[in-house]
XYZ file of C-alpha atoms in Angstrom:
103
model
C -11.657 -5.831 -10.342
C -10.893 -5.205 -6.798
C -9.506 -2.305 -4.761
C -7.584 -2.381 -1.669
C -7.648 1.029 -0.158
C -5.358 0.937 2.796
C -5.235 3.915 5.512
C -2.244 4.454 7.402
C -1.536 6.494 10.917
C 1.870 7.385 10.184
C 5.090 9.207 12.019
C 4.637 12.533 10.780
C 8.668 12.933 12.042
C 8.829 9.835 9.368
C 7.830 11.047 6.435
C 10.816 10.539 3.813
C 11.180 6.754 5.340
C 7.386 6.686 4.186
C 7.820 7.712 1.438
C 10.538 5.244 0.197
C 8.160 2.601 1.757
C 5.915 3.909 -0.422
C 7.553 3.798 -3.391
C 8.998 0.141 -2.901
C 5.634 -1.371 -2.474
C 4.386 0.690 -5.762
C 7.298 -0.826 -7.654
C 5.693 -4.340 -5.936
C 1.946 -4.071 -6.931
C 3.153 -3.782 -10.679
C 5.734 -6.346 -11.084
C 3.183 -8.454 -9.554
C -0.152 -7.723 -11.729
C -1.443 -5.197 -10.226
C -1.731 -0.961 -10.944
C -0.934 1.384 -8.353
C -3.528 4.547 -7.913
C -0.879 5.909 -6.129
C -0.133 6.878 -2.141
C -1.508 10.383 -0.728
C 0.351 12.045 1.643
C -1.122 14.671 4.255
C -0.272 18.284 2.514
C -3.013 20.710 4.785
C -4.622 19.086 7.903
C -4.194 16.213 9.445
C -0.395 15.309 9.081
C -0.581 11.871 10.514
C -2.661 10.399 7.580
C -1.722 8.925 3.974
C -3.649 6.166 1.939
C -2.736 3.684 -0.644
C -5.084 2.426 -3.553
C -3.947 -0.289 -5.988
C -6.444 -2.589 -7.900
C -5.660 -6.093 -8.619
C -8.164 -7.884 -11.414
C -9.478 -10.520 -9.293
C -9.378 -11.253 -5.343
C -7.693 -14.464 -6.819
C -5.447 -12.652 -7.995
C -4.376 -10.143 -4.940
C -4.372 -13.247 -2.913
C -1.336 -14.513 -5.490
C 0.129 -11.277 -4.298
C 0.023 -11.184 -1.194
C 1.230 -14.823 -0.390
C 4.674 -13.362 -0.960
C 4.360 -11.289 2.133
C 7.350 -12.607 4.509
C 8.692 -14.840 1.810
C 9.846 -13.337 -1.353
C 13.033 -11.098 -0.357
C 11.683 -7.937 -2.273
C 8.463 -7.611 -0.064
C 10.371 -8.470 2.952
C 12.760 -5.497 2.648
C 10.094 -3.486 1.570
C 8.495 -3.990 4.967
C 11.711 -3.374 6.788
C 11.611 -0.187 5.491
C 8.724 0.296 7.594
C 9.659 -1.556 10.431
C 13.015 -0.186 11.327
C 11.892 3.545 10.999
C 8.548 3.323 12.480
C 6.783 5.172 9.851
C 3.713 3.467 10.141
C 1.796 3.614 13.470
C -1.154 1.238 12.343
C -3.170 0.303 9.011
C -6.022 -1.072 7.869
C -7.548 -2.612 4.432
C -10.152 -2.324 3.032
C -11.452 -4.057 -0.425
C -14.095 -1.939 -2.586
C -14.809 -2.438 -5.987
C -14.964 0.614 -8.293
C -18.728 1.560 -10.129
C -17.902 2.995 -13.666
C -20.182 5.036 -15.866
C -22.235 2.913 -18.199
C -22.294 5.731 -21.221
């Protein structure tokens, strides 16, 4: 199993359009094998931070994923969510792989 963990600078003045950004790429990861851990939204502190962590069983398998970025027209409205409200200020992914109790 892999999981991408994704941290986003986001519009604070944005937040709804986030938010339905959000929940279209949720609806994404599971059509397309994978389980969403869910988005997390600043509620106390910093309000310019959120994260995303979905889990895909293979890298294989995430890389199936992701080559429908800019091709299949779900992901690419998904994305224009994003792009025509400027929700998103910057990203970046990162892969970890969870350690589970052995008993």
């Amino acid at each position: 199993m892999i999981t991408c963990v994704v941290h986003y600078t986001i519009d604070p003045a944005q937040i709804e359009a986030f938010e339905r950004f959000a929940r279209a790429w949720m609806r994404l990861v599971a059509r397309h094998g994978g389980v969403h851990h869910g988005y997390f939204l600043p509620a106390e502190g910093a309000s310019d931070w959120a994260e995303a962590l979905f889990s895909f069983s293979s890298l294989a398998a995430y890389e199936q994923y992701r080559a429908r970025f800019g091709v299949d027209p779900e992901f690419v409205a998904a994305d224009r969510i994003r792009d025509e409200s400027g929700c998103v200020l910057r990203y970046e992914r990162t892969f970890m792989r969870p350690l589970l109790p052995t008993d």
